[in-house]
mmCIF file of N, CA, C and O in Angstrom:
data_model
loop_
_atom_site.group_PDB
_atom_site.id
_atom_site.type_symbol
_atom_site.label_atom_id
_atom_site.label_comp_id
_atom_site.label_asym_id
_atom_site.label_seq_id
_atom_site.Cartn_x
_atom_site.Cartn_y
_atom_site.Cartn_z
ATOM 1 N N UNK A 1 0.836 -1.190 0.000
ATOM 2 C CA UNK A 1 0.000 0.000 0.000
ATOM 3 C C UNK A 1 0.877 1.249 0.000
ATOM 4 O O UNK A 1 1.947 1.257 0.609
ATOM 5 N N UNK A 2 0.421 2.317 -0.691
ATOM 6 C CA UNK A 2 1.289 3.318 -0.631
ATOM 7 C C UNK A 2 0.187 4.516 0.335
ATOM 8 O O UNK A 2 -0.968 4.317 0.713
ATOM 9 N N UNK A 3 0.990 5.666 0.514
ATOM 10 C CA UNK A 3 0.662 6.465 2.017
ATOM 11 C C UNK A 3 0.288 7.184 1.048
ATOM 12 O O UNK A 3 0.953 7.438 0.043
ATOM 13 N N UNK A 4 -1.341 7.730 1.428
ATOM 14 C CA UNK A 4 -2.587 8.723 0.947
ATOM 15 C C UNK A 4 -1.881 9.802 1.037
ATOM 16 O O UNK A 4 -1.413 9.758 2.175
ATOM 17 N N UNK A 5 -1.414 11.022 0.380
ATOM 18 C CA UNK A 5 -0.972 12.207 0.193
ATOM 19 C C UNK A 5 -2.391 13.283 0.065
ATOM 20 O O UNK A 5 -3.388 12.564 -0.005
ATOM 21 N N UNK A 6 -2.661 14.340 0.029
ATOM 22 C CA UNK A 6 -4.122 14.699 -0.312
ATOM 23 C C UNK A 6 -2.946 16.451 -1.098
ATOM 24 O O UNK A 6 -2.060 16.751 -0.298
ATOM 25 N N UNK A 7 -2.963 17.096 -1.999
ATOM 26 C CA UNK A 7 -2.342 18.110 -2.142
ATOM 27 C C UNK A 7 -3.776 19.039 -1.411
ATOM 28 O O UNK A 7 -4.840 18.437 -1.268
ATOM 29 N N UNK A 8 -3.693 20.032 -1.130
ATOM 30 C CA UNK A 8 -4.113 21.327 -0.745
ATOM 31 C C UNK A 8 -3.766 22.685 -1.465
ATOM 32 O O UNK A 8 -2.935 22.728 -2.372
ATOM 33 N N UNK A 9 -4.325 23.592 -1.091
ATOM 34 C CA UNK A 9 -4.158 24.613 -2.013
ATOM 35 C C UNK A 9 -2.839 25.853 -1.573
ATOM 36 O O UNK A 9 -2.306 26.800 -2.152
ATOM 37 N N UNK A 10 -2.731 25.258 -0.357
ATOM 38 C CA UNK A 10 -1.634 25.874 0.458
ATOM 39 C C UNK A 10 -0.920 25.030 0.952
ATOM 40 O O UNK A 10 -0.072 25.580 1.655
ATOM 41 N N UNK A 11 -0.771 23.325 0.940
ATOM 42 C CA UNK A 11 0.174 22.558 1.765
ATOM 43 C C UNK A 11 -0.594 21.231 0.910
ATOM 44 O O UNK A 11 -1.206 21.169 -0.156
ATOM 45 N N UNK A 12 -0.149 20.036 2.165
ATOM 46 C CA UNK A 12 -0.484 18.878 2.197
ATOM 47 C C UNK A 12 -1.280 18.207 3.165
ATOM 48 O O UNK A 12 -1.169 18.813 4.231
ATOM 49 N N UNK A 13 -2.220 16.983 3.292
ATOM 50 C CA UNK A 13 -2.987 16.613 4.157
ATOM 51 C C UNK A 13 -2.215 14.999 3.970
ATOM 52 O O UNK A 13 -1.509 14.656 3.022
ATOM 53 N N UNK A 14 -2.583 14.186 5.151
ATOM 54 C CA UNK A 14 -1.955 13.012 5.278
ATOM 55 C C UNK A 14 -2.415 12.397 6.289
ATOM 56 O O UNK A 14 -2.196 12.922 7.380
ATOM 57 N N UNK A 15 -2.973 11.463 6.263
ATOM 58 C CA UNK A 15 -3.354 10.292 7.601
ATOM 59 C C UNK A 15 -2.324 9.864 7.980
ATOM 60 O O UNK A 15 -1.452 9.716 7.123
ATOM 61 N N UNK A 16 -1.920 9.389 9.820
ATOM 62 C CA UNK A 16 -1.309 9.351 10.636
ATOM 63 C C UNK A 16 -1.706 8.061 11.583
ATOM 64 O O UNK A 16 -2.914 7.875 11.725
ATOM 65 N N UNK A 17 -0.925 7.275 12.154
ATOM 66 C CA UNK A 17 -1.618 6.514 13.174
ATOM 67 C C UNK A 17 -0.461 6.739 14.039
ATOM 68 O O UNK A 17 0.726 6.601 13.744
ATOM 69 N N UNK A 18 -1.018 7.137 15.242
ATOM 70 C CA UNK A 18 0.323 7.233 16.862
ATOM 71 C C UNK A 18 0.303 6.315 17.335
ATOM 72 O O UNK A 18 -0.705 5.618 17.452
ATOM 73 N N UNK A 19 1.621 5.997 17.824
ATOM 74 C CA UNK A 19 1.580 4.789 18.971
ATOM 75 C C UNK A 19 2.217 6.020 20.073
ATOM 76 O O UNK A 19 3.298 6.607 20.051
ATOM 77 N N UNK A 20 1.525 6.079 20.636
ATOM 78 C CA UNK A 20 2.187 6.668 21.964
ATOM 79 C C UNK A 20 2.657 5.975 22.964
ATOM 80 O O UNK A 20 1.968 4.960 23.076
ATOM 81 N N UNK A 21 3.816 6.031 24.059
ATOM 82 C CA UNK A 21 4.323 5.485 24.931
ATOM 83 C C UNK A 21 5.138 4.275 24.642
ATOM 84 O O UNK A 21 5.130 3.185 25.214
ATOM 85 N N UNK A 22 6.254 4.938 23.050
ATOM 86 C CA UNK A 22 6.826 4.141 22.291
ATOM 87 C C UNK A 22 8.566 4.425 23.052
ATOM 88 O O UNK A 22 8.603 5.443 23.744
ATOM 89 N N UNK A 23 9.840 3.675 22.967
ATOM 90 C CA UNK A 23 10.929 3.758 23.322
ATOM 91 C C UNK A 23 11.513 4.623 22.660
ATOM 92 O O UNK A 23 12.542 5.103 23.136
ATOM 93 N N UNK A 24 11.050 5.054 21.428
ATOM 94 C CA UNK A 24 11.898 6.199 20.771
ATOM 95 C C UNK A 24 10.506 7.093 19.941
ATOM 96 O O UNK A 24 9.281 6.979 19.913
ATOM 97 N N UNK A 25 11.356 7.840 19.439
ATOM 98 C CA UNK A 25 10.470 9.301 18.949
ATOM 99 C C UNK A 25 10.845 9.543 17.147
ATOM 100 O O UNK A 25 11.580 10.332 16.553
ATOM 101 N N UNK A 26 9.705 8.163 16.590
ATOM 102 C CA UNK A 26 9.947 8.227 14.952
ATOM 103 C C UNK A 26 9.562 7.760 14.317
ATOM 104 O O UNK A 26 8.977 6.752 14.711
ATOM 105 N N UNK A 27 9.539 8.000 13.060
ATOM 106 C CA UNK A 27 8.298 7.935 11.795
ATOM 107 C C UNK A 27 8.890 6.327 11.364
ATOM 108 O O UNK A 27 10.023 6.276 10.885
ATOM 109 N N UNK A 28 8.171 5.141 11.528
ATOM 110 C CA UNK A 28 8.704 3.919 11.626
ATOM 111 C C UNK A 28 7.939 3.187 10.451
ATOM 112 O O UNK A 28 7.989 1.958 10.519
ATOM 113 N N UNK A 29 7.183 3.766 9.298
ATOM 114 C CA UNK A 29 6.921 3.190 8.415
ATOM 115 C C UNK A 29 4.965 3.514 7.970
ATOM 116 O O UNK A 29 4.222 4.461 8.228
ATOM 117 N N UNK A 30 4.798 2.509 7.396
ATOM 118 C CA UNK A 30 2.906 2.775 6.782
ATOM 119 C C UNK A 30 2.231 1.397 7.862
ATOM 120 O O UNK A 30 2.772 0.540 8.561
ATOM 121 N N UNK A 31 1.007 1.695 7.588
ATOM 122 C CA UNK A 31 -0.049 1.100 8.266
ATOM 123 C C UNK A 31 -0.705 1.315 7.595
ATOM 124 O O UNK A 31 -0.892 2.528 7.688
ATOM 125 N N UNK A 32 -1.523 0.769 6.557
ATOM 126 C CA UNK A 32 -2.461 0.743 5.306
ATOM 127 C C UNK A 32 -1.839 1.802 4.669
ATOM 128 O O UNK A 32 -0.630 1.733 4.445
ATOM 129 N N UNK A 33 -2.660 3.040 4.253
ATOM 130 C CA UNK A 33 -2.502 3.985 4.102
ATOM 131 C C UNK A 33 -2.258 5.209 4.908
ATOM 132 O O UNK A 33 -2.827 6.235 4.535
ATOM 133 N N UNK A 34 -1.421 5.256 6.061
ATOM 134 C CA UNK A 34 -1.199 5.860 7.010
ATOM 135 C C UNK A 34 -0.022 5.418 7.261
ATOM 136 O O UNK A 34 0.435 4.278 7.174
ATOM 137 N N UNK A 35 0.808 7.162 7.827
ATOM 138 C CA UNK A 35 2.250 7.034 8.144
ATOM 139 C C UNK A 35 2.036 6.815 9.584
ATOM 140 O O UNK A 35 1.292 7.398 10.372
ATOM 141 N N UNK A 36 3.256 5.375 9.824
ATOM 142 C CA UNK A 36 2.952 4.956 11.464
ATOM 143 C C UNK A 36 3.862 5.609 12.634
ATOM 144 O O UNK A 36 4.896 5.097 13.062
ATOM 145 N N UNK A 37 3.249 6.930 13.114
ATOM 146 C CA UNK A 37 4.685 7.447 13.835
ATOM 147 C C UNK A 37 4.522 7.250 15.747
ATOM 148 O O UNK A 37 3.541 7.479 16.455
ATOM 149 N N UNK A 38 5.995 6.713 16.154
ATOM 150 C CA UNK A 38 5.739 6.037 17.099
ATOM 151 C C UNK A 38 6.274 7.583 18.257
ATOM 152 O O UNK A 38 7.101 8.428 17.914
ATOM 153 N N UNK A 39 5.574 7.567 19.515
ATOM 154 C CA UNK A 39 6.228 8.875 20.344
ATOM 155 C C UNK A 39 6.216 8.428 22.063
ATOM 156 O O UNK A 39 5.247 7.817 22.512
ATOM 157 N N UNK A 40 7.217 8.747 22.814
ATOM 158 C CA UNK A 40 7.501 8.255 23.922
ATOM 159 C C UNK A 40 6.315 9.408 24.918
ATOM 160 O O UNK A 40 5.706 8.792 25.793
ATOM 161 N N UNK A 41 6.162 10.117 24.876
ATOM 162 C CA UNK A 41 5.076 10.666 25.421
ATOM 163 C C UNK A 41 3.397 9.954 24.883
ATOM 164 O O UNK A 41 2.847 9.454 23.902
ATOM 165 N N UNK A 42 3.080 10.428 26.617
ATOM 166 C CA UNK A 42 1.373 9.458 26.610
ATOM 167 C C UNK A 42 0.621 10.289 26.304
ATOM 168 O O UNK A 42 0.921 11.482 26.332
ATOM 169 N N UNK A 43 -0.655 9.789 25.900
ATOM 170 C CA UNK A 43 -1.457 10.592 25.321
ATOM 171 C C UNK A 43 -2.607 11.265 26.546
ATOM 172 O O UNK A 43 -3.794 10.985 26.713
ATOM 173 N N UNK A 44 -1.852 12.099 27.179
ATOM 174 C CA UNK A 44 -2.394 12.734 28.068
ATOM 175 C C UNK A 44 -2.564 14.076 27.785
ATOM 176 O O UNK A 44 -1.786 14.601 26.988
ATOM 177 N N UNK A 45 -3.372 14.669 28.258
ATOM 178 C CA UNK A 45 -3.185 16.376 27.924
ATOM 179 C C UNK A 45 -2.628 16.614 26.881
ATOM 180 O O UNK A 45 -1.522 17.131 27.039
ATOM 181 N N UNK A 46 -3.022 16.405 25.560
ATOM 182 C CA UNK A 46 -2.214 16.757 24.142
ATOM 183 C C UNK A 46 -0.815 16.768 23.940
ATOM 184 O O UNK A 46 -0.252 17.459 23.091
ATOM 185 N N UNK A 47 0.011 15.622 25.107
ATOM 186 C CA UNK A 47 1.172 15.528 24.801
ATOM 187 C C UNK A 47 1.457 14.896 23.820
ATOM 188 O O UNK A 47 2.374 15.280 23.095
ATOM 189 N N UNK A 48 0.863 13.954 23.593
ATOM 190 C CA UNK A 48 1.202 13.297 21.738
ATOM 191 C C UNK A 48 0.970 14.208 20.801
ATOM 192 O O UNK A 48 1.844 14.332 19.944
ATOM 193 N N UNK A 49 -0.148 15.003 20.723
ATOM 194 C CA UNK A 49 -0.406 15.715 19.385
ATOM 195 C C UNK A 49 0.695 16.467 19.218
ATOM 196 O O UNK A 49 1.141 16.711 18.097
ATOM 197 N N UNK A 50 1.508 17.122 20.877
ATOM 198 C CA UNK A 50 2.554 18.396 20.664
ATOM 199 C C UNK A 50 3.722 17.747 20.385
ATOM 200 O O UNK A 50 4.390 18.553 19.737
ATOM 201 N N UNK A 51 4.487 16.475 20.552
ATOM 202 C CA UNK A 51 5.523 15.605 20.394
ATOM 203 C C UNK A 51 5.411 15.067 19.006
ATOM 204 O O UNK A 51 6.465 14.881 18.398
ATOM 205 N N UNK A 52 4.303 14.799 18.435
ATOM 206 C CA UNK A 52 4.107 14.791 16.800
ATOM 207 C C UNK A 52 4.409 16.106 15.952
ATOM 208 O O UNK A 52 5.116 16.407 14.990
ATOM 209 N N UNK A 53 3.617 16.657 16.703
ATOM 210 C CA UNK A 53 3.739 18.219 15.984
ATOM 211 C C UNK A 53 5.742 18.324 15.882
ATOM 212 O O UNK A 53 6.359 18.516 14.835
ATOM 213 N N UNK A 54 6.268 18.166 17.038
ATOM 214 C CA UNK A 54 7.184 18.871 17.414
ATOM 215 C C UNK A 54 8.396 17.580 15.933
ATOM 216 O O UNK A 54 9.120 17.860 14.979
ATOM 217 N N UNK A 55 8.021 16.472 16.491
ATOM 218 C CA UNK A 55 8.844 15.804 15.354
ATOM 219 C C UNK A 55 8.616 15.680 13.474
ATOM 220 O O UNK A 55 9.306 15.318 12.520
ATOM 221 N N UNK A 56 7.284 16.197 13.685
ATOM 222 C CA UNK A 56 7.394 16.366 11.903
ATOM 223 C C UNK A 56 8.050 17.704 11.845
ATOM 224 O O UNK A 56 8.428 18.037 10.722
ATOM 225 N N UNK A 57 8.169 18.173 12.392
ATOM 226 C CA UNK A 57 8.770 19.788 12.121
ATOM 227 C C UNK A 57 10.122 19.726 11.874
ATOM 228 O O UNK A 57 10.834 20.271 11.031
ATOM 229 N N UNK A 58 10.412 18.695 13.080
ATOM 230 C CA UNK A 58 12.261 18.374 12.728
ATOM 231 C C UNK A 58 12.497 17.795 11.878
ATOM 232 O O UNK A 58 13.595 18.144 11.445
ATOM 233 N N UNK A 59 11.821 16.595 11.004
ATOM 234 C CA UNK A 59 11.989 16.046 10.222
ATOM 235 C C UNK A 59 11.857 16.284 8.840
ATOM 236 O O UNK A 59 12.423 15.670 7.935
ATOM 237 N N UNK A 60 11.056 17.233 8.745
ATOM 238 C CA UNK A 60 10.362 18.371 7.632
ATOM 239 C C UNK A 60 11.029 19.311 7.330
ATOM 240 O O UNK A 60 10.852 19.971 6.306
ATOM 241 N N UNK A 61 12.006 19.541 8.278
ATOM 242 C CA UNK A 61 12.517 21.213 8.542
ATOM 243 C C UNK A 61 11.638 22.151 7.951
ATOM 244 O O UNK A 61 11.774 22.800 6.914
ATOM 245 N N UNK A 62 10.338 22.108 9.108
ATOM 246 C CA UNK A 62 9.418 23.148 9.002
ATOM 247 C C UNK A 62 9.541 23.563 10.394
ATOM 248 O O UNK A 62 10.285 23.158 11.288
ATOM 249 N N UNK A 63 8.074 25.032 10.355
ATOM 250 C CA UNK A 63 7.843 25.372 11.602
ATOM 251 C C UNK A 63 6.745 25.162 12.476
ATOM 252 O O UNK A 63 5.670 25.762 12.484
ATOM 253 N N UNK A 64 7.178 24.148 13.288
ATOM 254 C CA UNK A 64 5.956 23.529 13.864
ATOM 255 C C UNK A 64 4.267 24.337 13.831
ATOM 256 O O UNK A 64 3.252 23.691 13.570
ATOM 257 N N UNK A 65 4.262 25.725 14.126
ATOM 258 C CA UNK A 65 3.360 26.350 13.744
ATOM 259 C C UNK A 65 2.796 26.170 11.992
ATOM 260 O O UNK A 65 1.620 26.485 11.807
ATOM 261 N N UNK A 66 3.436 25.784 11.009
ATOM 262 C CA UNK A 66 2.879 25.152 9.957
ATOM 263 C C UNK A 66 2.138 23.930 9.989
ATOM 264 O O UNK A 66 1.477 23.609 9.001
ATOM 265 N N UNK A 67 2.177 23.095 11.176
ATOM 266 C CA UNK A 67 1.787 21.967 10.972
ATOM 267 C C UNK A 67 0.401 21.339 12.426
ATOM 268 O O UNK A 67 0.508 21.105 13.630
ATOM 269 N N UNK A 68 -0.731 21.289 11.459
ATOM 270 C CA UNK A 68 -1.945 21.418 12.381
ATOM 271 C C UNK A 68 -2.290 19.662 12.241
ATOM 272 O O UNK A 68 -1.870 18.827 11.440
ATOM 273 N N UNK A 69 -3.144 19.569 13.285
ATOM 274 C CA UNK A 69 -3.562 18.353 13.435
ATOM 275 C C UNK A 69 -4.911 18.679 12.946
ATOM 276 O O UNK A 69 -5.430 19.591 13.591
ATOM 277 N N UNK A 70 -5.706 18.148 11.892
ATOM 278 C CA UNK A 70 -7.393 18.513 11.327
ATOM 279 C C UNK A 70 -8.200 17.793 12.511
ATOM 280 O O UNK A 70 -8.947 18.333 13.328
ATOM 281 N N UNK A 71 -7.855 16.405 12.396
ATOM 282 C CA UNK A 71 -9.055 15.427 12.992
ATOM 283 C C UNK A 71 -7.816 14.482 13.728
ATOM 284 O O UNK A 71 -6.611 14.386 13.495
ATOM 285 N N UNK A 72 -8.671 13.878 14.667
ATOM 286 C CA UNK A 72 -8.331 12.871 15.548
ATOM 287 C C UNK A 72 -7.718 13.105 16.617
ATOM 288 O O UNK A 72 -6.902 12.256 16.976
ATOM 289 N N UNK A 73 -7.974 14.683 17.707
ATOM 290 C CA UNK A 73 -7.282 15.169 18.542
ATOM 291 C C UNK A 73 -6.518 13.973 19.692
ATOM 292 O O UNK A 73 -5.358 13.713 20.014
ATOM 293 N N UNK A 74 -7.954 13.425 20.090
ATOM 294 C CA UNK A 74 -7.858 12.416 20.934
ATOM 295 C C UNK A 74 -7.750 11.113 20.609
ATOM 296 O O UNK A 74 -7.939 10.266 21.482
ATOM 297 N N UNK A 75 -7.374 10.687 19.080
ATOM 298 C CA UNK A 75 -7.649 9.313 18.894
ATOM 299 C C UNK A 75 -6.128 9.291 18.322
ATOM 300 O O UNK A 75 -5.336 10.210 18.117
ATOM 301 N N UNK A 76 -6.047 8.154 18.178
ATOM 302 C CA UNK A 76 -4.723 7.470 17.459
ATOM 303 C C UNK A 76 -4.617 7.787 15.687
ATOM 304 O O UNK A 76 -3.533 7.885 15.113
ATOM 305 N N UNK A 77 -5.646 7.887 15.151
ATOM 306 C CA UNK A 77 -5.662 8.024 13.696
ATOM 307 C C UNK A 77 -6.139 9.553 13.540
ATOM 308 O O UNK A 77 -7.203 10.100 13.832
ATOM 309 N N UNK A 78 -4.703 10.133 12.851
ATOM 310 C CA UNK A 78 -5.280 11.758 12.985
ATOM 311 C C UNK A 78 -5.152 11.795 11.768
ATOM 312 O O UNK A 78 -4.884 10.794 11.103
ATOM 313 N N UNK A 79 -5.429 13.662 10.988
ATOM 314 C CA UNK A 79 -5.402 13.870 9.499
ATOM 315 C C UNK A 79 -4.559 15.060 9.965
ATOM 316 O O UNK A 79 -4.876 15.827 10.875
ATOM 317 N N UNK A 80 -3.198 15.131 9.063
ATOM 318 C CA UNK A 80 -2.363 16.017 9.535
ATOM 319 C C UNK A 80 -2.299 16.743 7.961
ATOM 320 O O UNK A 80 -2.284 16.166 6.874
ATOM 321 N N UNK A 81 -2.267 18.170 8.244
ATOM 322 C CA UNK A 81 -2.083 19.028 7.116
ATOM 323 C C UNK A 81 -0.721 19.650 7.674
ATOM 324 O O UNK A 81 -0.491 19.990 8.835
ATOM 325 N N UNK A 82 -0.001 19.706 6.733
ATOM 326 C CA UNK A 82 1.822 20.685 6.304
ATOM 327 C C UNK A 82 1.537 21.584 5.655
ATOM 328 O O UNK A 82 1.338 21.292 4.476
ATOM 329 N N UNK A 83 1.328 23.436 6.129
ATOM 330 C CA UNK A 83 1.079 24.081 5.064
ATOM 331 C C UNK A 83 2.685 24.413 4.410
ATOM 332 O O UNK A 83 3.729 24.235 5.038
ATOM 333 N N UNK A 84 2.620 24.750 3.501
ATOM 334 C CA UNK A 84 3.537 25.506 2.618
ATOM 335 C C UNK A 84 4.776 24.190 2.116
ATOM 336 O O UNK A 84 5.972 24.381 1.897
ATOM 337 N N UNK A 85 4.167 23.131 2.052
ATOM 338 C CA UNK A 85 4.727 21.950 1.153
ATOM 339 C C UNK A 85 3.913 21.311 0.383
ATOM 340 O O UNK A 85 2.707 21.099 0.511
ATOM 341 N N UNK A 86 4.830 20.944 -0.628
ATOM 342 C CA UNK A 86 4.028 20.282 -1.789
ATOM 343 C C UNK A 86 4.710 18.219 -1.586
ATOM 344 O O UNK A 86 5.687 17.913 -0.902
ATOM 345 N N UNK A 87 3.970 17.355 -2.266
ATOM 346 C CA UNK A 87 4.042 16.273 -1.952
ATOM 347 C C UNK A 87 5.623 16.365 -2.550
ATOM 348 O O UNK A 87 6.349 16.338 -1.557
ATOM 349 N N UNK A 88 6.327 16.449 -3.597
ATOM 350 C CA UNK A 88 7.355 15.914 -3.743
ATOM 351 C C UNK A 88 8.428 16.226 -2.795
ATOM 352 O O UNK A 88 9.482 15.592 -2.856
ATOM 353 N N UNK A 89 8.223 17.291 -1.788
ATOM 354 C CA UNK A 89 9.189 17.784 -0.878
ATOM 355 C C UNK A 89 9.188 17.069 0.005
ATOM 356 O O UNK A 89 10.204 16.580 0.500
ATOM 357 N N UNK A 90 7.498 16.778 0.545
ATOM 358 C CA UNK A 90 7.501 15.989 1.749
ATOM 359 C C UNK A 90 8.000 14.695 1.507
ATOM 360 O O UNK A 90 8.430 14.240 2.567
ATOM 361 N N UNK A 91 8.172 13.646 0.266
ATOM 362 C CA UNK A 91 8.535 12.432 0.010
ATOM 363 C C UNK A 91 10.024 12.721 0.192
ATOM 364 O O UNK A 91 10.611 11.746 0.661
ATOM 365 N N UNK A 92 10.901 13.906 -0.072
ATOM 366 C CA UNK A 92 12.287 13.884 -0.079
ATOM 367 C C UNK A 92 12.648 13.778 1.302
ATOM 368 O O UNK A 92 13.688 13.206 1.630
ATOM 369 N N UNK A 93 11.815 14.321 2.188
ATOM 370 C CA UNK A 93 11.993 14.777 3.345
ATOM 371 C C UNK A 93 11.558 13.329 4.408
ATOM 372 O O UNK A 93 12.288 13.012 5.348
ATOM 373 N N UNK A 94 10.715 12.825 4.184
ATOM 374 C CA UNK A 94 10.586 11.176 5.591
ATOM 375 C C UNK A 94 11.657 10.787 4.932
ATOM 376 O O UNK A 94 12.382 11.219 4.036
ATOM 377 N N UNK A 95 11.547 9.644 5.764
ATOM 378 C CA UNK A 95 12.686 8.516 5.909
ATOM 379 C C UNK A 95 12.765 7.978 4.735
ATOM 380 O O UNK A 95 11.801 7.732 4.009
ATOM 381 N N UNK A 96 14.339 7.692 4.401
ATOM 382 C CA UNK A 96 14.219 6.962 2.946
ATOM 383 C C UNK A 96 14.048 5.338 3.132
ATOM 384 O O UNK A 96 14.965 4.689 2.629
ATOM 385 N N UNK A 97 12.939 4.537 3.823
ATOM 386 C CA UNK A 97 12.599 3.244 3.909
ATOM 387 C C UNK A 97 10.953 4.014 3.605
ATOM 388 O O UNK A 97 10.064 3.254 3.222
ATOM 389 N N UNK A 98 10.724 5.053 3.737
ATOM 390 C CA UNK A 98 9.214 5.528 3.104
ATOM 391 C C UNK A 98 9.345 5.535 1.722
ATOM 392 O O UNK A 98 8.575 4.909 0.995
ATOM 393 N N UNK A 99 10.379 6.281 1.265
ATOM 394 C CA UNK A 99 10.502 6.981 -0.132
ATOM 395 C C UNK A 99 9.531 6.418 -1.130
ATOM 396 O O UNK A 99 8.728 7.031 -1.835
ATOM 397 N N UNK A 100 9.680 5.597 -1.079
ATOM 398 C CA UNK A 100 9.322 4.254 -2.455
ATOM 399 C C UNK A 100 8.397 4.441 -2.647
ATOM 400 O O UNK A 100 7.946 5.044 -3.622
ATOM 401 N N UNK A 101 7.463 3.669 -1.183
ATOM 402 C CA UNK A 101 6.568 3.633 -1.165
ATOM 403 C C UNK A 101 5.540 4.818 -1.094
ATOM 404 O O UNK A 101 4.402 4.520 -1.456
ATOM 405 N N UNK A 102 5.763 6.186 -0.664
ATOM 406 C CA UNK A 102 4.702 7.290 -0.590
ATOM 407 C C UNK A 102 5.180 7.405 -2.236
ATOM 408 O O UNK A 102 4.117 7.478 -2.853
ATOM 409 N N UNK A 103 6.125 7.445 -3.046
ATOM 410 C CA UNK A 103 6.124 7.557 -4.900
ATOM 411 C C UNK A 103 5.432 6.769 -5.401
ATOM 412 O O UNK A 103 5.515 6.935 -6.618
ATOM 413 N N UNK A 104 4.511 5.665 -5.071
ATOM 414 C CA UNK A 104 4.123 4.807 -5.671
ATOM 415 C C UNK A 104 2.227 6.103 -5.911
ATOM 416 O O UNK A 104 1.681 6.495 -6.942
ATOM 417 N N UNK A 105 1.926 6.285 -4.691
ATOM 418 C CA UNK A 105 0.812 7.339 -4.899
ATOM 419 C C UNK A 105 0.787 8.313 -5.476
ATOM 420 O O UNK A 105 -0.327 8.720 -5.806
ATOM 421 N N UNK A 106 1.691 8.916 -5.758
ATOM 422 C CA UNK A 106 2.011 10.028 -6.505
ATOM 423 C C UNK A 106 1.801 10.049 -8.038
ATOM 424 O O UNK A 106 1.657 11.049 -8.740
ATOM 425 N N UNK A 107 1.813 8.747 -8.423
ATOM 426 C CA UNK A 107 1.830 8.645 -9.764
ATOM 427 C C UNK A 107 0.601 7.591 -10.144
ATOM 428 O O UNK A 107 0.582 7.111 -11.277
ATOM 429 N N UNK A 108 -0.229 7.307 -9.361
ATOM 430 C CA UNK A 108 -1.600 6.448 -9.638
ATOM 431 C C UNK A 108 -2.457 7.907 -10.108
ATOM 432 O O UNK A 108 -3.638 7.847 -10.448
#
């Protein structure tokens, strides 16, 4: 399966699944169509959403203020929008064990 990209008119949208209260803090691959990112903070008081937030930003080299959570505040499966990127940046930018596979959507 390759990872759902959605373009936007100002960024990108993308389904997400958290594992929270993981040993390390990182984007560890797909889950259907969803990037599976794992975070050592619990999902208490919006500490996952802000420890997600905080690691696509590093990984993106964006500014976390670019990057909103749409849906799934409280649940494990969120819809994350990146404004001011386009899909081919964000594919350069995850992990290259993603690469492949988020190019495979890009071109269906």
């Amino acid at each position: 399966m390759a990872l759902n990209i959605i373009p936007r008119k100002n960024g990108i949208e993308f389904s997400a699944i958290i594992q929270p209260r993981s040993s390390k803090n990182k984007i560890c691959g797909l889950h259907g169509k969803s990037l599976k990112i794992r975070l050592t903070s619990p999902p208490v008081d919006g500490e996952a959403n802000k420890m997600c937030i905080k690691l696509l930003a590093k990984v993106l080299s964006v500014s976390p203020s670019r990057i909103i959570i749409v849906s799934g505040h409280t649940k494990r499966n969120k819809i994350i929008h990146i404004e001011g990127i386009n899909t081919p940046e964000f594919i350069k930018k995850i992990p290259k064990s993603l690469q492949a596979t988020a190019k495979e959507n890009v071109d269906d």
